[in-house]
Short mmCIF file of C-alpha atoms in Angstrom, two decimals:
data_model
loop_
_atom_site.label_atom_id
_atom_site.label_comp_id
_atom_site.label_asym_id
_atom_site.label_seq_id
_atom_site.Cartn_x
_atom_site.Cartn_y
_atom_site.Cartn_z
CA UNK A 27 64.09 5.14 -17.90
CA UNK A 28 63.72 1.61 -16.56
CA UNK A 29 60.52 -0.20 -17.51
CA UNK A 30 57.86 -0.31 -14.84
CA UNK A 31 57.80 -3.37 -12.64
CA UNK A 32 54.04 -3.06 -12.33
CA UNK A 33 52.11 -5.06 -14.89
CA UNK A 34 49.14 -3.28 -16.41
CA UNK A 35 45.96 -5.26 -17.04
CA UNK A 36 43.25 -3.96 -19.32
CA UNK A 37 39.84 -4.36 -17.69
CA UNK A 38 36.83 -4.09 -20.00
CA UNK A 39 34.37 -1.35 -19.05
CA UNK A 40 30.87 -2.77 -18.49
CA UNK A 41 28.27 -1.80 -21.06
CA UNK A 42 25.97 1.03 -19.99
CA UNK A 43 22.96 -1.21 -19.29
CA UNK A 44 25.08 -3.49 -17.08
CA UNK A 45 26.57 -0.46 -15.36
CA UNK A 46 23.08 0.74 -14.52
CA UNK A 47 22.19 -2.66 -13.08
CA UNK A 48 25.34 -2.66 -10.95
CA UNK A 49 24.60 0.86 -9.72
CA UNK A 50 20.98 -0.08 -8.99
CA UNK A 51 22.10 -3.14 -7.03
CA UNK A 52 24.44 -0.95 -5.00
CA UNK A 53 21.87 1.76 -4.30
CA UNK A 54 18.72 -0.25 -3.76
CA UNK A 55 19.56 -2.05 -0.56
CA UNK A 56 17.07 -0.27 1.63
CA UNK A 57 15.39 -1.64 4.72
CA UNK A 58 12.31 -3.64 3.81
CA UNK A 59 10.23 -5.18 6.59
CA UNK A 60 8.80 -8.44 5.37
CA UNK A 61 6.67 -10.28 7.91
CA UNK A 62 4.19 -12.00 5.61
CA UNK A 63 4.06 -15.78 5.99
CA UNK A 64 4.37 -17.93 2.88
CA UNK A 65 2.61 -21.02 4.25
CA UNK A 66 0.01 -22.03 6.80
CA UNK A 67 -1.14 -25.09 8.72
CA UNK A 68 -3.92 -26.56 6.55
CA UNK A 69 -5.31 -28.68 9.37
CA UNK A 70 -5.67 -25.60 11.59
CA UNK A 71 -7.43 -23.67 8.80
CA UNK A 72 -10.06 -26.37 8.32
CA UNK A 73 -10.90 -26.50 12.02
CA UNK A 74 -8.58 -29.17 13.39
CA UNK A 75 -6.01 -28.88 16.17
CA UNK A 76 -8.44 -27.04 18.43
CA UNK A 77 -8.90 -24.04 16.13
CA UNK A 78 -12.04 -22.71 14.50
CA UNK A 79 -12.19 -23.22 10.74
CA UNK A 80 -11.52 -20.26 8.46
CA UNK A 81 -14.82 -18.47 7.71
CA UNK A 82 -13.91 -17.93 4.07
CA UNK A 83 -11.83 -20.96 2.97
CA UNK A 84 -12.07 -19.98 -0.72
CA UNK A 85 -10.00 -16.91 0.24
CA UNK A 86 -7.13 -18.93 1.73
CA UNK A 87 -3.83 -18.02 0.07
CA UNK A 88 -2.10 -20.00 -2.64
CA UNK A 89 1.36 -19.34 -4.05
CA UNK A 90 1.45 -20.59 -7.62
CA UNK A 91 4.99 -20.51 -9.10
CA UNK A 92 3.53 -20.88 -12.59
CA UNK A 93 1.92 -17.43 -12.37
CA UNK A 94 4.33 -15.32 -14.41
CA UNK A 95 3.47 -11.94 -15.88
CA UNK A 96 5.30 -9.51 -18.17
CA UNK A 97 6.23 -5.98 -17.13
CA UNK A 98 3.24 -3.71 -16.58
CA UNK A 99 2.36 -1.51 -19.55
CA UNK A 100 1.23 2.11 -19.09
CA UNK A 101 -2.51 2.70 -19.31
CA UNK A 102 -4.78 5.73 -19.26
CA UNK A 103 -6.46 6.02 -15.88
CA UNK A 104 -9.79 7.82 -15.53
CA UNK A 105 -10.28 9.47 -12.13
CA UNK A 106 -13.96 9.04 -11.26
CA UNK A 107 -13.64 11.27 -8.20
CA UNK A 108 -13.62 14.25 -10.57
CA UNK A 109 -17.23 13.49 -11.53
CA UNK A 110 -18.59 13.30 -7.98
CA UNK A 111 -21.35 15.41 -6.46
CA UNK A 112 -19.56 16.53 -3.29
CA UNK A 113 -22.80 16.70 -1.32
CA UNK A 114 -22.68 12.87 -1.64
CA UNK A 115 -26.41 12.20 -2.13
CA UNK A 116 -25.86 8.71 -3.57
CA UNK A 117 -23.12 7.62 -1.18
CA UNK A 118 -24.41 9.17 2.04
CA UNK A 119 -28.20 9.60 1.70
CA UNK A 120 -29.75 11.66 4.50
CA UNK A 121 -31.55 9.63 7.10
CA UNK A 122 -29.71 6.45 6.09
CA UNK A 123 -25.97 6.94 6.48
CA UNK A 124 -24.44 7.50 9.91
CA UNK A 125 -21.10 9.29 9.53
CA UNK A 126 -18.53 9.66 12.33
CA UNK A 127 -15.21 11.40 11.74
CA UNK A 128 -12.35 9.81 13.69
CA UNK A 129 -10.12 12.91 13.55
CA UNK A 130 -10.49 16.35 11.95
CA UNK A 131 -8.37 15.59 8.87
CA UNK A 132 -8.23 11.81 8.47
CA UNK A 133 -10.49 8.86 9.12
CA UNK A 134 -14.25 8.38 8.98
CA UNK A 135 -16.60 5.58 10.00
CA UNK A 136 -19.79 5.04 8.01
CA UNK A 137 -22.75 2.83 8.93
CA UNK A 138 -26.14 2.29 7.33
CA UNK A 139 -25.20 1.82 3.66
CA UNK A 140 -23.96 -1.05 1.49
CA UNK A 141 -21.16 -0.02 -0.85
CA UNK A 142 -21.63 -3.19 -2.93
CA UNK A 143 -24.96 -1.78 -4.19
CA UNK A 144 -23.70 1.68 -5.16
CA UNK A 145 -24.64 3.10 -8.55
CA UNK A 146 -21.96 4.58 -10.83
CA UNK A 147 -22.72 7.99 -9.33
CA UNK A 148 -22.32 6.52 -5.86
CA UNK A 149 -18.97 5.03 -6.80
CA UNK A 150 -17.81 8.40 -8.12
CA UNK A 151 -18.78 9.92 -4.78
CA UNK A 152 -17.01 7.10 -2.93
CA UNK A 153 -13.75 7.87 -4.75
CA UNK A 154 -14.03 11.57 -3.94
CA UNK A 155 -15.15 11.12 -0.32
CA UNK A 156 -12.26 8.75 0.36
CA UNK A 157 -9.82 11.19 -1.26
CA UNK A 158 -11.16 13.93 1.04
CA UNK A 159 -11.20 11.85 4.24
CA UNK A 160 -8.12 9.75 3.30
CA UNK A 161 -9.43 6.53 4.91
CA UNK A 162 -13.04 5.42 5.51
CA UNK A 163 -14.21 2.33 7.44
CA UNK A 164 -17.57 1.10 6.15
CA UNK A 165 -19.17 -1.12 8.80
CA UNK A 166 -21.65 -4.02 8.47
CA UNK A 167 -20.87 -4.68 4.81
CA UNK A 168 -21.73 -7.76 2.75
CA UNK A 169 -18.61 -7.41 0.60
CA UNK A 170 -16.86 -10.56 1.84
CA UNK A 171 -19.98 -12.58 1.04
CA UNK A 172 -19.95 -11.62 -2.63
CA UNK A 173 -18.28 -14.02 -5.01
CA UNK A 174 -14.64 -13.11 -5.58
CA UNK A 175 -15.44 -12.20 -9.17
CA UNK A 176 -18.24 -9.86 -8.05
CA UNK A 177 -15.84 -8.13 -5.67
CA UNK A 178 -13.30 -7.75 -8.48
CA UNK A 179 -15.95 -6.39 -10.85
CA UNK A 180 -16.81 -3.74 -8.25
CA UNK A 181 -13.18 -2.77 -7.79
CA UNK A 182 -12.48 -2.60 -11.52
CA UNK A 183 -14.57 0.59 -11.73
CA UNK A 184 -11.76 2.46 -9.97
CA UNK A 185 -8.84 1.35 -12.15
CA UNK A 186 -6.88 -1.54 -13.58
CA UNK A 187 -6.37 -4.33 -11.06
CA UNK A 188 -2.84 -4.63 -9.75
CA UNK A 189 -1.41 -8.13 -9.49
CA UNK A 190 1.08 -8.18 -6.64
CA UNK A 191 4.54 -9.53 -7.55
CA UNK A 192 4.94 -11.79 -4.51
CA UNK A 193 1.86 -12.14 -2.31
CA UNK A 194 -0.47 -15.07 -1.79
CA UNK A 195 -3.86 -14.98 -3.52
CA UNK A 196 -7.04 -17.06 -3.68
CA UNK A 197 -6.78 -19.88 -6.18
CA UNK A 198 -7.24 -18.55 -9.76
CA UNK A 199 -7.60 -14.95 -8.57
CA UNK A 200 -4.13 -13.35 -8.52
CA UNK A 201 -5.73 -9.88 -8.54
CA UNK A 202 -6.62 -10.35 -4.87
CA UNK A 203 -3.79 -9.55 -2.45
CA UNK A 204 -4.22 -11.53 0.77
CA UNK A 205 -3.13 -10.58 4.26
CA UNK A 206 -3.20 -13.85 6.17
CA UNK A 207 -1.73 -15.15 9.38
CA UNK A 208 -3.15 -18.60 10.05
CA UNK A 209 -4.49 -20.01 13.29
CA UNK A 210 -1.71 -21.14 15.59
CA UNK A 211 0.94 -19.19 13.67
CA UNK A 212 3.41 -17.70 16.16
CA UNK A 213 6.25 -17.24 13.67
CA UNK A 214 6.20 -13.52 14.36
CA UNK A 215 8.03 -14.32 17.61
CA UNK A 216 11.11 -14.90 15.46
CA UNK A 217 10.65 -11.46 13.93
CA UNK A 218 10.46 -9.78 17.33
CA UNK A 219 13.58 -11.61 18.45
CA UNK A 220 15.47 -9.03 16.37
CA UNK A 221 12.96 -6.17 16.18
CA UNK A 222 11.21 -3.91 18.64
CA UNK A 223 8.24 -2.90 16.46
CA UNK A 224 6.10 -4.19 13.60
CA UNK A 225 5.29 -0.66 12.36
CA UNK A 226 6.25 -0.31 8.68
CA UNK A 227 4.81 2.85 7.10
CA UNK A 228 4.20 2.63 3.35
CA UNK A 229 1.99 3.47 0.43
CA UNK A 230 1.19 0.23 -1.39
CA UNK A 231 3.57 -0.80 -4.19
CA UNK A 232 4.69 2.81 -4.71
CA UNK A 233 7.50 1.46 -6.90
CA UNK A 234 5.08 0.89 -9.78
CA UNK A 235 4.99 3.44 -12.58
CA UNK A 236 1.27 3.85 -11.87
CA UNK A 237 0.75 3.05 -8.16
CA UNK A 238 -2.71 2.44 -6.62
CA UNK A 239 -5.35 5.05 -5.90
CA UNK A 240 -8.71 4.09 -4.30
CA UNK A 241 -7.96 0.84 -2.45
CA UNK A 242 -10.22 -1.70 -0.70
CA UNK A 243 -9.36 -4.00 2.21
CA UNK A 244 -12.03 -6.22 3.77
CA UNK A 245 -11.96 -8.42 6.82
CA UNK A 246 -12.53 -12.17 6.61
CA UNK A 247 -11.29 -13.36 10.02
CA UNK A 248 -9.83 -11.41 12.93
CA UNK A 249 -8.32 -11.92 16.36
CA UNK A 250 -10.49 -10.95 19.31
CA UNK A 251 -8.43 -7.84 19.79
CA UNK A 252 -5.36 -6.47 18.06
CA UNK A 253 -4.30 -6.33 14.44
CA UNK A 254 -5.45 -2.73 13.95
CA UNK A 255 -4.20 -0.62 11.03
CA UNK A 256 -2.62 2.83 11.37
CA UNK A 257 -3.06 5.54 8.72
CA UNK A 258 -1.30 8.88 8.31
CA UNK A 259 -2.59 11.90 6.38
CA UNK A 260 0.19 12.77 3.91
CA UNK A 261 -1.67 15.94 2.87
CA UNK A 262 -1.74 17.33 6.39
CA UNK A 263 1.90 16.27 6.77
CA UNK A 264 2.72 18.47 3.78
CA UNK A 265 0.57 21.33 5.10
CA UNK A 266 2.44 21.33 8.43
CA UNK A 267 5.74 22.18 6.73
CA UNK A 268 6.87 25.79 6.38
CA UNK A 269 6.24 27.41 2.97
CA UNK A 270 10.01 27.71 2.45
CA UNK A 271 10.48 23.99 3.10
CA UNK A 272 7.50 23.05 0.93
CA UNK A 273 8.93 25.09 -1.93
CA UNK A 274 12.31 23.36 -1.62
CA UNK A 275 10.69 19.94 -1.88
CA UNK A 276 8.82 20.85 -5.06
CA UNK A 277 10.63 19.69 -8.16
CA UNK A 278 12.48 16.91 -6.33
CA UNK A 279 12.00 13.28 -7.30
CA UNK A 280 12.77 10.10 -5.40
CA UNK A 281 13.34 6.54 -6.53
CA UNK A 282 10.93 3.83 -5.37
CA UNK A 283 12.22 0.25 -5.51
CA UNK A 284 10.49 -3.12 -5.67
CA UNK A 285 13.82 -4.95 -5.64
CA UNK A 286 13.96 -5.57 -1.90
CA UNK A 287 10.43 -6.96 -1.78
CA UNK A 288 11.21 -9.48 -4.52
CA UNK A 289 14.55 -10.38 -2.91
CA UNK A 290 12.76 -11.00 0.40
CA UNK A 291 10.28 -13.27 -1.38
CA UNK A 292 13.10 -15.24 -2.99
CA UNK A 293 14.85 -15.67 0.36
CA UNK A 294 11.64 -17.09 1.83
CA UNK A 295 11.23 -19.45 -1.11
CA UNK A 296 8.08 -17.64 -2.21
CA UNK A 297 6.88 -16.81 -5.71
CA UNK A 298 7.89 -13.95 -7.97
CA UNK A 299 5.22 -13.21 -10.57
CA UNK A 300 6.97 -10.28 -12.23
CA UNK A 301 10.48 -8.86 -12.30
CA UNK A 302 11.03 -5.94 -9.90
CA UNK A 303 11.05 -2.34 -11.07
CA UNK A 304 12.45 0.98 -9.88
CA UNK A 305 10.59 4.19 -10.73
CA UNK A 306 11.06 7.87 -9.98
CA UNK A 307 8.15 9.86 -8.54
CA UNK A 308 7.82 13.46 -7.35
CA UNK A 309 8.29 13.90 -3.61
CA UNK A 310 5.22 16.19 -3.62
CA UNK A 311 2.28 14.55 -5.38
CA UNK A 312 -0.95 16.31 -6.37
CA UNK A 313 -4.27 14.48 -6.19
CA UNK A 314 -6.11 14.78 -9.53
CA UNK A 315 -9.60 15.18 -8.02
CA UNK A 316 -9.01 17.34 -4.94
CA UNK A 317 -5.90 19.24 -6.04
CA UNK A 318 -4.37 18.59 -2.61
CA UNK A 319 -0.62 18.15 -2.34
CA UNK A 320 0.82 15.26 -0.33
CA UNK A 321 4.20 13.93 0.71
CA UNK A 322 4.95 10.88 -1.42
CA UNK A 323 7.92 9.10 0.12
CA UNK A 324 7.87 6.06 2.40
CA UNK A 325 10.59 4.04 4.14
CA UNK A 326 9.47 0.68 2.75
CA UNK A 327 9.98 1.52 -0.92
CA UNK A 328 11.64 4.93 -1.32
CA UNK A 329 15.40 4.68 -1.67
CA UNK A 330 17.03 7.99 -2.60
CA UNK A 331 16.43 11.52 -3.84
CA UNK A 332 17.42 11.99 -7.45
CA UNK A 333 20.44 14.28 -7.81
CA UNK A 334 21.33 14.31 -4.11
CA UNK A 335 24.43 12.74 -2.62
CA UNK A 336 23.77 9.81 -0.30
CA UNK A 337 24.28 11.72 2.95
CA UNK A 338 22.06 14.57 1.74
CA UNK A 339 19.36 12.18 0.57
CA UNK A 340 19.44 10.10 3.75
CA UNK A 341 19.17 13.17 5.97
CA UNK A 342 16.21 14.66 4.14
CA UNK A 343 14.36 11.37 3.79
CA UNK A 344 14.85 10.60 7.48
CA UNK A 345 13.30 13.96 8.38
CA UNK A 346 10.28 13.26 6.15
CA UNK A 347 9.86 9.69 7.42
CA UNK A 348 10.04 10.86 11.04
CA UNK A 349 7.63 13.70 10.33
CA UNK A 350 5.04 11.23 8.99
CA UNK A 351 5.65 8.56 11.64
CA UNK A 352 5.57 10.89 14.65
CA UNK A 353 2.59 12.92 13.43
CA UNK A 354 0.07 11.38 15.82
CA UNK A 355 -2.04 14.52 15.45
CA UNK A 356 -2.67 13.70 11.78
CA UNK A 357 -3.02 9.93 12.09
CA UNK A 358 -5.99 7.59 12.58
CA UNK A 359 -6.21 4.06 13.95
CA UNK A 360 -8.79 1.75 12.39
CA UNK A 361 -10.09 -1.09 14.57
CA UNK A 362 -11.36 -4.01 12.55
CA UNK A 363 -14.86 -5.40 13.12
CA UNK A 364 -16.64 -8.20 11.34
CA UNK A 365 -18.15 -6.97 8.08
CA UNK A 366 -15.78 -4.00 7.76
CA UNK A 367 -14.49 -2.73 4.43
CA UNK A 368 -11.78 -0.09 4.76
CA UNK A 369 -11.27 2.15 1.73
CA UNK A 370 -8.32 4.51 1.50
CA UNK A 371 -6.53 6.55 -1.14
CA UNK A 372 -2.93 5.41 -1.52
CA UNK A 373 -2.01 8.71 -3.18
CA UNK A 374 -2.55 10.79 -0.05
CA UNK A 375 -2.04 8.36 2.84
CA UNK A 376 0.40 5.85 4.24
CA UNK A 377 -0.46 2.98 6.53
CA UNK A 378 0.99 0.22 8.67
CA UNK A 379 -0.49 -3.02 9.90
CA UNK A 380 0.12 -3.82 13.56
CA UNK A 381 1.16 -7.25 14.77
CA UNK A 382 0.37 -7.01 18.46
CA UNK A 383 -1.66 -10.12 19.33
CA UNK A 384 0.21 -13.07 20.79
CA UNK A 385 -2.38 -15.82 21.09
CA UNK A 386 -2.05 -17.32 17.61
CA UNK A 387 -5.52 -16.28 16.47
CA UNK A 388 -6.17 -16.05 12.75
CA UNK A 389 -6.07 -12.68 10.93
CA UNK A 390 -7.29 -12.82 7.34
CA UNK A 391 -8.04 -9.93 4.99
CA UNK A 392 -8.35 -9.40 1.23
CA UNK A 393 -7.24 -6.34 -0.72
CA UNK A 394 -8.41 -5.06 -4.09
CA UNK A 395 -5.85 -2.63 -5.46
CA UNK A 396 -6.89 -0.59 -8.54
CA UNK A 397 -4.01 1.31 -10.12
CA UNK A 398 -4.28 5.04 -10.78
CA UNK A 399 -2.41 7.70 -12.74
CA UNK A 400 1.34 8.17 -12.80
CA UNK A 401 2.24 10.47 -9.86
CA UNK A 402 2.48 14.12 -10.87
CA UNK A 403 2.94 17.41 -9.07
CA UNK A 404 1.58 20.88 -9.68
CA UNK A 405 3.62 24.06 -9.10
CA UNK A 406 4.23 25.36 -5.61
CA UNK A 407 1.91 28.12 -4.41
CA UNK A 408 2.63 29.97 -1.20
#
């Protein structure tokens, strides 16, 4: 037999760890909507160029490239909501607190109390009440007027502070995640040149091994109108599914990726404080205090269903994303007012900021993001 005219070349097989990286790079190319600015006009923020000065200049964002942190280590989270008196005597004292529910299942507005002065028992009740109502807007609060360290001390009761991998933060306080669009900033026009909507449903940093639980966002500066935040009840979304469909989802896990967020930061020339991670979480997550089950997938960070082929995974995830996004009958819209602190539970909700104002007014908020337990599910019960 004549020798083959085709030359054979031996190609080394990549080591397993490299193979995993290559596979991860191929899989984790999901759609991530990044609209956060990485700079601002300093003159505009101090009151020049015809703009009002920022009310809280010590909260203006900085991006310090020297802030580098190692991978997060697991920690034991204590869920204070388990200890709460569910008649809420310390959080919602009779004759003092005015409580208005925005919808039957999600969203509540509270006036007449100051959360910054809550006792430990009151904080326990806060964690449980927010888990029950999913998102609560506390009006007329003094939270923004506390020192940053006092605000962080308050938030630390609910879990270990998360330091965001890429976001701006007040100088020397990387634990604060800032949402800031400076005065005169119309860069979002470029975004809408290629997009029809700013809606981006997500549960904050769900790619972490221990994502956030009770979360605090407080207003510093706001446009006259616009810039509301949408929330969806992931528990009610689960409850709306048929028992047969619920049962099929139990036992499934999905990957959540921080790769795209870090890549977007690098493309914008922003900072990266920590290398990105990918973690697997159950698609149905159980809240440790209420026992409620919730859908735990979101289009910003979830990438695929473990064990499913791509077409199967894409089809099922699209159904779940659409179910959450179109569920206007289990969503709430929070309108920001001066002095508002919005508290929500990232384990049982998703949210989206709205960029709908076009006059270049400043929008400035600060988030405290205590981490919680590693997501877990309990068995299906019909």
